[in-house]
Coordinates of C-alpha atoms in Angstrom, one line a residue:
X9 CA 0.0 0.0 0.0
X10 CA 2.8 2.4 0.9
X11 CA 4.5 1.6 -2.4
X12 CA 1.4 2.6 -4.3
X13 CA 1.2 5.9 -2.4
X14 CA 4.8 6.8 -3.2
X15 CA 4.3 5.9 -6.9
X16 CA 1.1 7.9 -7.1
X17 CA 2.8 11.0 -5.5
X18 CA 5.8 10.7 -7.9
X19 CA 3.4 10.5 -11.0
X20 CA 1.4 13.5 -9.7
X21 CA 4.5 15.7 -9.3
X22 CA 5.8 14.6 -12.8
X23 CA 2.5 15.5 -14.6
X24 CA 2.2 18.8 -12.7
X25 CA 5.7 19.8 -13.8
X26 CA 5.0 18.8 -17.4
X27 CA 1.8 20.9 -17.4
X28 CA 3.6 23.8 -15.8
X29 CA 6.3 23.6 -18.5
X30 CA 3.6 23.5 -21.3
X31 CA 1.9 26.6 -19.8
X32 CA 5.2 28.5 -19.6
X33 CA 6.1 27.6 -23.2
X34 CA 2.6 28.6 -24.3
X35 CA 2.8 32.2 -23.0
X36 CA 6.4 32.6 -24.3
X37 CA 8.1 32.5 -20.9
X38 CA 11.4 30.6 -20.5
X39 CA 12.5 30.0 -17.0
X40 CA 16.2 30.6 -16.5
X41 CA 18.3 30.5 -13.4
X42 CA 19.7 33.9 -12.4
X43 CA 23.4 34.4 -13.4
X44 CA 25.9 34.5 -10.5
X45 CA 28.6 37.1 -11.2
X46 CA 31.9 36.6 -9.5
X47 CA 33.9 39.7 -8.6
X48 CA 37.5 39.9 -7.3
X49 CA 38.4 42.9 -5.2
X50 CA 42.2 43.2 -5.3
X51 CA 43.2 45.2 -2.2
X52 CA 41.6 45.2 1.3
X53 CA 42.1 48.9 2.2
X54 CA 39.7 51.7 2.6
X55 CA 39.0 52.0 -1.2
X56 CA 38.1 48.4 -1.6
X57 CA 36.0 48.4 1.6
X58 CA 34.1 51.5 0.5
X59 CA 33.3 49.8 -2.9
X60 CA 31.9 46.8 -1.0
X61 CA 29.9 48.9 1.3
X62 CA 28.3 51.2 -1.3
X63 CA 27.7 48.4 -3.8
X64 CA 25.7 46.5 -1.2
X65 CA 23.6 49.6 -0.5
X66 CA 22.3 49.6 -4.1
X67 CA 19.3 47.6 -5.3
X68 CA 20.0 44.1 -6.6
X69 CA 18.8 42.7 -9.9
X70 CA 21.5 40.1 -10.0
X71 CA 23.4 37.7 -7.8
X72 CA 27.0 38.8 -7.1
X73 CA 29.7 37.0 -5.2
X74 CA 32.6 39.2 -4.0
X75 CA 36.0 37.8 -3.1
X76 CA 38.6 40.0 -1.4
X77 CA 42.4 39.6 -1.9
X78 CA 44.9 41.3 0.4
X79 CA 48.6 40.5 0.3
X80 CA 49.7 42.0 3.6
X81 CA 47.4 41.1 6.4
X82 CA 47.7 38.2 8.9
X83 CA 44.9 36.0 10.4
X84 CA 44.4 35.3 14.0
X85 CA 41.7 32.7 14.8
X86 CA 38.4 34.5 14.6
X87 CA 39.3 38.0 13.3
X88 CA 41.6 39.8 10.9
X89 CA 44.6 41.2 12.7
X90 CA 45.9 44.5 11.1
X91 CA 49.3 44.5 12.8
X92 CA 50.8 46.1 9.7
X93 CA 48.7 49.2 10.2
X94 CA 48.3 49.4 13.9
X95 CA 50.7 49.4 16.8
X96 CA 50.0 48.3 20.4
X97 CA 51.8 50.5 22.9
X98 CA 50.9 48.4 25.9
X99 CA 52.3 45.3 24.3
X100 CA 55.5 47.1 23.3
X101 CA 56.2 48.1 26.8
X102 CA 55.1 44.8 28.4
X103 CA 52.6 46.6 30.6
X104 CA 48.8 46.5 31.0
X105 CA 47.5 50.0 31.6
X106 CA 43.9 50.6 30.7
X107 CA 44.5 54.4 30.5
X108 CA 47.1 54.1 27.8
X109 CA 46.5 54.6 24.1
X110 CA 46.4 51.0 22.9
X111 CA 46.4 51.6 19.1
X112 CA 48.4 54.1 17.1
X113 CA 48.2 54.4 13.4
X114 CA 51.5 53.9 11.6
X115 CA 50.4 56.1 8.8
X116 CA 48.1 59.2 8.7
X117 CA 45.4 59.0 11.3
X118 CA 43.4 62.2 11.4
X119 CA 40.4 63.7 9.5
X120 CA 38.4 66.9 9.9
X121 CA 34.8 67.6 10.8
X122 CA 33.9 68.3 7.2
X123 CA 34.7 64.7 6.2
X124 CA 31.1 63.5 6.1
X125 CA 31.6 59.8 5.1
X126 CA 34.3 59.0 7.6
X127 CA 32.1 60.3 10.3
X128 CA 28.9 58.6 9.0
X129 CA 30.5 55.2 8.4
X130 CA 32.3 55.2 11.7
X131 CA 29.0 55.8 13.5
X132 CA 27.1 53.3 11.5
X133 CA 29.7 50.6 12.2
X134 CA 29.8 51.3 15.9
X135 CA 33.2 53.1 16.0
X136 CA 34.1 56.2 18.0
X137 CA 35.4 59.3 16.2
X138 CA 36.8 61.6 18.9
X139 CA 38.4 65.0 18.7
X140 CA 42.1 64.5 19.0
X141 CA 42.3 67.0 21.8
X142 CA 39.1 65.8 23.7
X143 CA 41.0 63.9 26.3
X144 CA 41.5 66.2 29.3
X145 CA 44.9 64.5 30.0
X146 CA 46.0 65.4 26.6
X147 CA 46.0 69.2 26.8
X148 CA 46.1 71.2 23.6
X149 CA 49.7 71.8 22.7
X150 CA 51.6 74.1 20.4
X151 CA 53.3 73.6 17.1
X152 CA 56.6 74.8 15.9
X153 CA 58.4 74.9 12.5
X154 CA 62.0 73.9 12.5
X155 CA 64.6 74.6 9.9
X156 CA 66.8 71.4 9.8
X157 CA 69.2 73.1 7.4
X158 CA 70.2 76.0 9.6
X159 CA 69.1 74.1 12.8
X160 CA 67.0 77.0 14.0
X161 CA 63.4 77.8 14.6
X162 CA 61.5 79.4 11.8
X163 CA 58.3 79.8 13.9
X164 CA 57.6 79.2 17.6
X165 CA 54.7 80.5 19.6
X166 CA 55.7 83.6 21.6
X167 CA 54.0 82.1 24.8
X168 CA 53.3 78.5 25.3
X169 CA 50.2 77.1 27.0
X170 CA 51.5 75.6 30.3
X171 CA 48.4 75.5 32.4
X172 CA 44.9 74.2 32.0
X173 CA 42.8 75.7 29.3
X174 CA 40.1 76.4 31.9
X175 CA 42.1 79.0 33.7
X176 CA 42.1 82.7 32.8
X177 CA 45.9 82.7 32.4
X178 CA 45.8 80.0 29.8
X179 CA 43.0 81.8 27.8
X180 CA 45.2 85.0 27.8
X181 CA 48.1 82.9 26.6
X182 CA 45.9 81.4 23.9
X183 CA 44.9 84.8 22.7
X184 CA 48.5 86.0 22.7
X185 CA 49.6 83.0 20.8
X186 CA 46.9 83.5 18.2
X187 CA 47.7 87.2 17.7
X188 CA 51.4 86.4 17.4
X189 CA 50.8 83.6 14.9
X190 CA 48.4 85.9 12.9
X191 CA 51.0 88.7 12.9
X192 CA 54.0 86.4 12.1
X193 CA 52.4 85.1 8.9
X194 CA 51.0 88.6 7.9
X195 CA 47.4 89.4 8.7
X196 CA 46.3 90.0 5.1
X197 CA 48.0 86.9 3.7
X198 CA 46.7 84.7 6.6
X199 CA 43.1 85.8 5.9
X200 CA 43.6 85.2 2.2
X201 CA 45.1 81.8 3.0
X202 CA 42.1 80.9 5.2
X203 CA 39.6 82.1 2.5
X204 CA 41.3 79.9 -0.2
X205 CA 41.2 76.8 2.1
X206 CA 37.6 77.4 3.0
X207 CA 36.7 77.8 -0.7
X208 CA 38.3 74.4 -1.3
X209 CA 36.2 72.9 1.5
X210 CA 33.1 74.5 0.0
X211 CA 33.8 73.0 -3.4
X212 CA 34.5 69.6 -1.9
X213 CA 31.0 69.6 -0.3
X214 CA 29.5 69.1 -3.7
X215 CA 30.3 65.4 -3.3
X216 CA 27.8 65.4 -0.4
X217 CA 25.2 67.9 -1.5
X218 CA 25.0 67.5 -5.3
X219 CA 26.3 64.0 -6.1
X220 CA 23.6 61.4 -6.1
X221 CA 23.8 58.4 -8.6
X222 CA 26.0 60.0 -11.2
X223 CA 29.1 58.0 -11.9
X224 CA 32.4 59.1 -13.4
X225 CA 34.3 56.7 -15.8
X226 CA 37.5 58.6 -15.3
X227 CA 39.1 60.7 -12.6
X228 CA 39.2 63.9 -14.7
X229 CA 35.4 64.0 -14.8
X230 CA 35.3 63.2 -11.0
X231 CA 37.5 66.2 -10.2
X232 CA 35.7 68.5 -12.7
X233 CA 32.5 67.8 -10.9
X234 CA 33.7 69.9 -7.9
X235 CA 35.6 72.4 -10.1
X236 CA 38.9 71.2 -8.8
X237 CA 40.4 69.6 -11.9
X238 CA 42.3 72.8 -12.8
X239 CA 44.1 72.6 -9.4
X240 CA 45.4 69.2 -10.3
X241 CA 47.1 70.6 -13.4
X242 CA 49.0 73.5 -11.6
X243 CA 52.1 73.6 -9.5
X244 CA 51.3 74.2 -5.8
X245 CA 53.7 77.1 -5.2
X246 CA 52.7 78.9 -8.5
X247 CA 49.0 78.4 -7.7
X248 CA 49.4 79.8 -4.1
X249 CA 51.6 82.7 -5.2
X250 CA 49.0 83.7 -7.7
X251 CA 45.9 83.3 -5.5
X252 CA 47.6 84.9 -2.4
X253 CA 49.4 87.6 -4.4
X254 CA 52.8 86.5 -3.0
X255 CA 55.9 87.2 -5.1
X256 CA 58.5 85.0 -3.3
X257 CA 58.8 81.4 -2.1
X258 CA 60.5 82.7 1.0
X259 CA 57.2 84.3 2.3
X260 CA 56.4 82.6 5.7
X261 CA 53.0 81.5 4.5
X262 CA 54.7 79.3 1.8
X263 CA 58.1 78.6 3.2
X264 CA 56.9 77.8 6.7
X265 CA 53.2 77.2 7.1
X266 CA 52.1 75.4 3.8
X267 CA 55.4 73.7 3.4
X268 CA 55.3 72.2 6.9
X269 CA 51.7 71.1 6.3
X270 CA 52.6 69.4 3.0
X271 CA 55.6 67.7 4.6
X272 CA 53.6 66.5 7.6
X273 CA 50.7 65.2 5.5
X274 CA 52.4 63.9 2.3
X275 CA 56.2 64.0 3.2
X276 CA 56.7 66.2 0.1
X277 CA 57.5 69.9 -0.5
X278 CA 55.7 72.4 -2.6
X279 CA 56.5 70.7 -5.9
X280 CA 53.1 68.8 -5.8
X281 CA 50.0 69.8 -7.7
X282 CA 47.9 72.5 -6.1
X283 CA 45.1 70.2 -5.0
X284 CA 47.5 68.4 -2.7
X285 CA 48.4 71.6 -1.0
X286 CA 44.8 72.6 -0.7
X287 CA 44.0 69.3 1.0
X288 CA 46.8 69.9 3.5
X289 CA 45.6 73.4 4.1
X290 CA 42.0 72.2 4.9
X291 CA 43.3 70.3 7.9
X292 CA 44.0 73.5 9.8
X293 CA 41.4 76.0 8.4
X294 CA 37.7 75.7 8.9
X295 CA 38.2 72.6 11.0
X296 CA 41.2 73.2 13.2
X297 CA 39.1 72.8 16.3
X298 CA 37.4 69.7 14.8
X299 CA 40.3 67.3 14.0
X300 CA 39.2 63.7 14.7
X301 CA 40.6 60.3 14.8
X302 CA 38.9 56.9 15.2
X303 CA 39.6 55.6 18.7
X304 CA 39.7 51.9 17.5
X305 CA 42.0 52.8 14.6
X306 CA 41.2 53.6 10.9
X307 CA 41.7 49.9 10.0
X308 CA 38.9 48.9 12.3
X309 CA 36.6 50.8 9.9
X310 CA 38.0 48.9 6.9
X311 CA 37.7 45.6 8.8
X312 CA 34.0 46.1 9.7
X313 CA 32.9 47.3 6.3
X314 CA 34.4 44.2 4.7
X315 CA 33.3 41.7 7.2
X316 CA 29.8 43.1 7.4
X317 CA 29.1 41.9 3.8
X318 CA 31.8 39.3 3.0
X319 CA 32.0 36.0 4.8
X320 CA 35.3 34.9 6.2
X321 CA 35.8 32.1 3.6
X322 CA 35.7 34.8 0.8
X323 CA 38.4 37.0 2.4
X324 CA 41.8 35.8 1.2
X325 CA 44.5 37.3 3.2
X326 CA 48.2 37.0 2.4
X327 CA 47.3 36.2 -1.2
X328 CA 49.5 38.0 -3.7
X329 CA 48.1 38.6 -7.3
X330 CA 50.8 38.1 -10.0
X331 CA 48.7 38.3 -13.2
X332 CA 45.3 39.1 -14.5
X333 CA 44.6 37.3 -17.8
X334 CA 41.7 38.2 -20.1
X335 CA 40.0 35.0 -21.4
X336 CA 38.3 34.4 -24.7
X337 CA 34.7 33.9 -23.9
X338 CA 32.7 31.4 -26.1
X339 CA 29.4 32.1 -24.3
X340 CA 28.1 34.8 -22.0
X341 CA 28.3 32.4 -19.1
X342 CA 32.0 32.0 -19.4
X343 CA 34.3 33.8 -17.0
X344 CA 36.2 36.8 -18.4
X345 CA 39.4 36.8 -16.3
X346 CA 41.9 34.4 -14.7
X347 CA 43.8 35.5 -11.6
X348 CA 47.1 33.8 -11.0
X349 CA 48.2 34.3 -7.4
X350 CA 50.4 33.0 -4.6
X351 CA 48.9 31.8 -1.3
X352 CA 51.6 33.1 1.1
X353 CA 50.1 31.6 4.2
X354 CA 52.2 29.0 5.9
X355 CA 50.5 26.1 7.8
X356 CA 52.4 24.0 10.3
X357 CA 52.5 21.2 7.7
X358 CA 54.1 23.6 5.1
X359 CA 56.8 24.6 7.5
X360 CA 57.5 21.0 8.6
X361 CA 57.7 19.9 4.9
X362 CA 60.2 22.7 4.1
X363 CA 62.4 21.8 7.0
X364 CA 62.2 18.1 6.5
X365 CA 63.1 18.3 2.8
X366 CA 65.5 21.2 3.2
X367 CA 63.6 23.3 0.6
X368 CA 64.2 26.9 -0.3
X369 CA 60.9 28.6 0.4
X370 CA 61.7 31.4 -2.0
X371 CA 61.9 29.2 -5.0
X372 CA 58.9 29.3 -7.3
X373 CA 58.4 25.5 -7.2
X374 CA 58.2 25.5 -3.4
X375 CA 55.5 28.2 -3.2
X376 CA 51.7 27.7 -3.3
X377 CA 50.2 28.9 -6.5
X378 CA 46.5 29.2 -7.3
X379 CA 44.2 30.0 -10.3
X380 CA 40.9 31.7 -9.8
X381 CA 38.3 32.8 -12.4
X382 CA 36.1 35.8 -12.3
X383 CA 33.6 37.9 -14.4
X384 CA 34.9 41.3 -13.1
X385 CA 37.9 42.6 -11.2
X386 CA 38.1 45.8 -9.0
X387 CA 41.7 46.9 -8.5
X388 CA 41.7 48.8 -5.2
X389 CA 45.5 48.9 -4.6
X390 CA 48.2 51.0 -6.3
X391 CA 49.4 49.4 -9.5
X392 CA 52.7 51.3 -9.3
X393 CA 55.6 48.8 -8.9
X394 CA 53.0 46.0 -8.3
X395 CA 53.8 42.5 -9.4
X396 CA 50.5 42.3 -11.4
X397 CA 50.9 41.6 -15.1
X398 CA 48.1 42.0 -17.6
X399 CA 48.0 39.1 -20.0
X400 CA 45.7 38.0 -22.8
X401 CA 43.6 39.7 -25.4
X402 CA 43.3 43.3 -24.0
X403 CA 42.8 46.1 -26.5
X404 CA 45.5 48.7 -27.1
X405 CA 43.7 51.4 -25.1
X406 CA 43.4 49.2 -22.0
X407 CA 47.1 48.3 -22.3
X408 CA 48.0 52.0 -22.5
X409 CA 45.8 52.9 -19.5
X410 CA 47.3 50.0 -17.4
X411 CA 50.8 51.1 -18.3
X412 CA 49.9 54.7 -17.3
X413 CA 48.6 53.4 -13.9
X414 CA 51.7 51.3 -13.3
X415 CA 54.4 53.8 -14.5
X416 CA 52.7 57.2 -14.6
X417 CA 51.8 57.5 -10.9
X418 CA 54.7 56.5 -8.7
X419 CA 54.1 56.1 -4.9
X420 CA 56.3 57.5 -2.2
X421 CA 58.0 55.5 0.5
X422 CA 57.7 56.9 4.1
X423 CA 59.5 55.8 7.2
X424 CA 57.6 55.9 10.5
X425 CA 59.5 55.7 13.8
X426 CA 58.0 55.3 17.2
X427 CA 60.3 56.2 20.1
X428 CA 59.8 56.7 23.8
X429 CA 62.0 59.3 25.4
X430 CA 62.9 62.9 26.0
X431 CA 63.6 65.4 23.3
X432 CA 67.1 66.8 23.3
X433 CA 66.0 70.4 23.7
X434 CA 69.7 71.5 23.5
X435 CA 69.6 70.5 19.9
X436 CA 66.6 72.8 19.3
X437 CA 67.8 75.6 21.7
X438 CA 71.6 75.9 21.7
X439 CA 72.1 78.9 23.9
X440 CA 72.4 78.4 27.7
X441 CA 70.1 81.4 28.1
X442 CA 67.3 79.4 26.5
X443 CA 66.6 77.1 29.4
X444 CA 63.1 78.5 30.0
X445 CA 62.3 77.8 26.3
X446 CA 63.6 74.3 26.6
X447 CA 61.3 73.6 29.6
X448 CA 58.4 75.1 27.7
X449 CA 59.2 73.0 24.6
X450 CA 59.4 69.8 26.6
X451 CA 56.2 70.4 28.5
X452 CA 54.0 72.0 25.8
X453 CA 55.2 71.5 22.3
X454 CA 53.1 68.7 20.6
X455 CA 54.1 69.0 17.0
X456 CA 57.3 69.9 15.2
X457 CA 57.0 70.6 11.4
X458 CA 59.8 71.3 8.9
X459 CA 60.1 74.5 6.9
X460 CA 62.7 76.0 4.5
X461 CA 61.9 75.0 0.9
X462 CA 65.5 75.5 0.0
X463 CA 66.6 72.6 2.2
X464 CA 66.5 69.4 0.1
X465 CA 67.4 67.0 2.9
X466 CA 65.9 66.8 6.4
X467 CA 66.2 64.4 9.3
X468 CA 62.4 64.3 9.7
X469 CA 59.3 65.7 8.1
X470 CA 57.2 65.7 11.3
X471 CA 57.6 64.9 15.0
X472 CA 54.4 64.4 17.0
X473 CA 54.0 63.8 20.7
X474 CA 51.4 61.0 20.9
X475 CA 51.2 60.2 24.6
X476 CA 52.6 61.2 27.9
X477 CA 50.3 59.1 30.0
X478 CA 51.5 58.1 33.5
X479 CA 51.9 54.5 32.2
X480 CA 54.9 55.6 30.2
X481 CA 58.2 56.6 31.7
X482 CA 58.7 59.2 29.0
X483 CA 56.4 60.5 26.2
X484 CA 55.9 58.5 23.1
X485 CA 56.7 60.2 19.8
X486 CA 55.8 59.4 16.2
X487 CA 58.2 60.6 13.5
X488 CA 57.8 60.7 9.7
X489 CA 60.9 60.8 7.6
X490 CA 62.1 60.2 4.0
X491 CA 64.9 57.9 5.1
X492 CA 65.3 55.5 7.9
X493 CA 66.6 57.3 11.1
X494 CA 69.9 56.0 12.2
X495 CA 71.0 55.6 15.9
X496 CA 73.0 58.7 15.4
X497 CA 70.0 60.7 14.2
X498 CA 67.9 59.5 17.1
X499 CA 70.7 60.4 19.5
X500 CA 70.7 63.9 18.0
X501 CA 67.0 64.5 18.4
X502 CA 66.5 62.7 21.7
X503 CA 68.6 62.5 24.9
X504 CA 70.7 59.4 24.4
X505 CA 70.3 57.8 27.9
X506 CA 66.5 58.3 28.0
X507 CA 65.1 57.2 24.7
X508 CA 63.8 53.7 24.1
X509 CA 63.3 52.7 20.5
X510 CA 60.0 50.9 20.1
X511 CA 59.2 50.3 16.4
X512 CA 60.2 51.2 12.9
X513 CA 58.0 50.7 9.8
X514 CA 58.6 51.3 6.1
X515 CA 55.4 52.3 4.3
X516 CA 56.3 51.5 0.7
X517 CA 53.1 52.9 -0.9
X518 CA 52.1 55.6 1.6
X519 CA 51.0 58.2 -0.9
X520 CA 51.4 59.0 -4.6
X521 CA 54.6 60.9 -5.3
X522 CA 52.8 63.9 -6.6
X523 CA 54.3 65.9 -9.5
X524 CA 53.5 69.4 -10.7
X525 CA 50.8 68.1 -13.0
X526 CA 48.5 65.1 -12.2
X527 CA 48.2 62.4 -14.8
X528 CA 45.0 60.3 -14.6
X529 CA 44.5 56.7 -15.8
X530 CA 40.9 55.7 -16.6
X531 CA 38.8 54.1 -13.9
X532 CA 36.9 51.8 -16.3
X533 CA 39.1 49.5 -18.2
X534 CA 38.4 46.7 -20.7
X535 CA 34.8 47.8 -21.4
X536 CA 33.7 47.6 -17.8
X537 CA 35.4 44.3 -17.0
X538 CA 38.1 45.9 -14.8
X539 CA 37.9 49.0 -12.6
X540 CA 40.9 50.9 -11.2
X541 CA 39.7 52.4 -8.0
X542 CA 42.9 54.2 -7.2
X543 CA 42.9 56.4 -10.3
X544 CA 41.1 59.2 -8.4
X545 CA 44.0 59.3 -5.9
X546 CA 46.2 60.8 -8.7
X547 CA 44.6 64.1 -7.8
X548 CA 45.0 64.1 -4.0
X549 CA 45.0 61.4 -1.3
X550 CA 43.0 61.2 1.9
X551 CA 40.8 58.6 3.6
X552 CA 37.7 60.6 2.5
X553 CA 38.9 60.7 -1.1
X554 CA 39.3 57.0 -1.2
X555 CA 35.8 56.4 0.3
X556 CA 34.4 58.6 -2.5
X557 CA 36.4 56.6 -5.0
X558 CA 34.9 53.4 -3.7
X559 CA 31.4 54.9 -4.0
X560 CA 32.1 55.9 -7.6
X561 CA 33.4 52.5 -8.6
X562 CA 30.3 50.8 -6.9
X563 CA 28.0 53.1 -9.0
X564 CA 29.9 52.3 -12.2
X565 CA 29.9 48.6 -11.6
X566 CA 26.2 48.6 -10.6
X567 CA 25.2 50.5 -13.7
X568 CA 27.3 48.1 -15.9
X569 CA 25.5 45.1 -14.4
X570 CA 22.1 46.8 -14.9
X571 CA 23.0 47.3 -18.6
X572 CA 23.9 43.7 -18.9
X573 CA 20.7 42.6 -17.3
X574 CA 18.7 44.9 -19.6
X575 CA 20.4 43.6 -22.7
X576 CA 19.9 40.1 -21.6
X577 CA 16.2 40.6 -21.1
X578 CA 16.0 42.3 -24.5
X579 CA 17.8 39.5 -26.2
X580 CA 15.6 36.9 -24.5
X581 CA 12.5 38.6 -25.6
X582 CA 13.8 38.9 -29.1
X583 CA 14.6 35.2 -29.2
X584 CA 11.1 34.4 -28.0
X585 CA 9.5 36.5 -30.7

């Protein structure tokens, strides 16, 4: 009896499916499984994370699987560990002090109140964006501009803030410092400088107030949208001299103020394009009392944006892409690209095998190679000096644009040094009569920038005091420099018997090495199959800029998929007719 029931159920299902098929064919409808598109995101930084975030905010008419490839990160059990970008002070000092700053960015770490998307995304992903001076233990400090060529101060506040900002005396000192600074850089020129920087901020707001779903296939159109493309084609010093009516590079506004800002932000002088200088200027004008940092570290934002949408098994850390090959497609369902990559992760078995067989782990045959296939590729990492080769049947224009991206936009190497110790104030104040100034510098000075455009070589580009919590014997300093600082250099800047070297890091692709005139590769390559997210960075670089670049790439890709979907429906209807 049970067998008859099973047989009857089977026959019923079979006839219903046949009838359903006949009805669908009768009304011209052909059922087809939705196409799953596979996308490789090469680069797990802020640009790639922003692309993933914004793409997932858009309506879906198609199924998309995104894989993320990052060459540099390491994995620790249940979470991604960004040790390359973050530094743990407590661990370095072998102490456990909850009041200490636990994470310090190796690279740039601040953004201004005008940076809408950094604030908005930080908040939406549960991170804390605090004013850098909001901690009452970290009283607002002064900045000075040092001439490393002549080893003398170019600018130093007339009175330093030594007491709490809540006291009347400190408010008077603040006012005195402000008036002295205003007078030192020339009142008229300082006001012109502030107006120029505020105009830049106003134009940048267009990306928040006027940009909706429009996409830009190249970076030129992106920067023209905010009327800032012209600034990418002009030399910084020439542009500022013209707009500020300054006739000499030795004017303090240029030779001290803007130069120290550019060196601190981009480790470059005034030989960049003008948009880079305007970006540096924006950090102190119109937002100087609203300079923020993410308490958990910038990389925490990247981590959460990626992991919110991409499952762990689709995040491939320590995977280095060596080539992207265009494939000849026989049908629309065939993959368009082959990625050839190295899996640089080493399991215990890998290590044991290398030791047991006495293998050279650097030889190609002893490394782990993989092939992966995709429909689309988003390149969210600088192509300059990358190992990625482009193979296969790319057209001439795509080859030219890829060559421009690899060779036309070099990136600058920056050395970051963390050191705990006491500044050698006798290096900065040589006269014995300067003892009071030495004390003020040690207690109050937070940032030392570098001026003098006529000096081609400096020991450092920026020294910043990051922490003087009670958990540290001496303050912790972060130094940016063009070259690695030797022991002799450190013994010059710091008192030899007190400083304790903590960490050095070489950031090989910190920022583009900006020239006088920006050169922009296309964003959309190979008819919408490949996207170069970092093309926009040829104009200027900042975390907010790369978030906007990710948004733009997401819109471009989404519109391309929508077009494919529309063409597919049109073709299907035509076939049915």
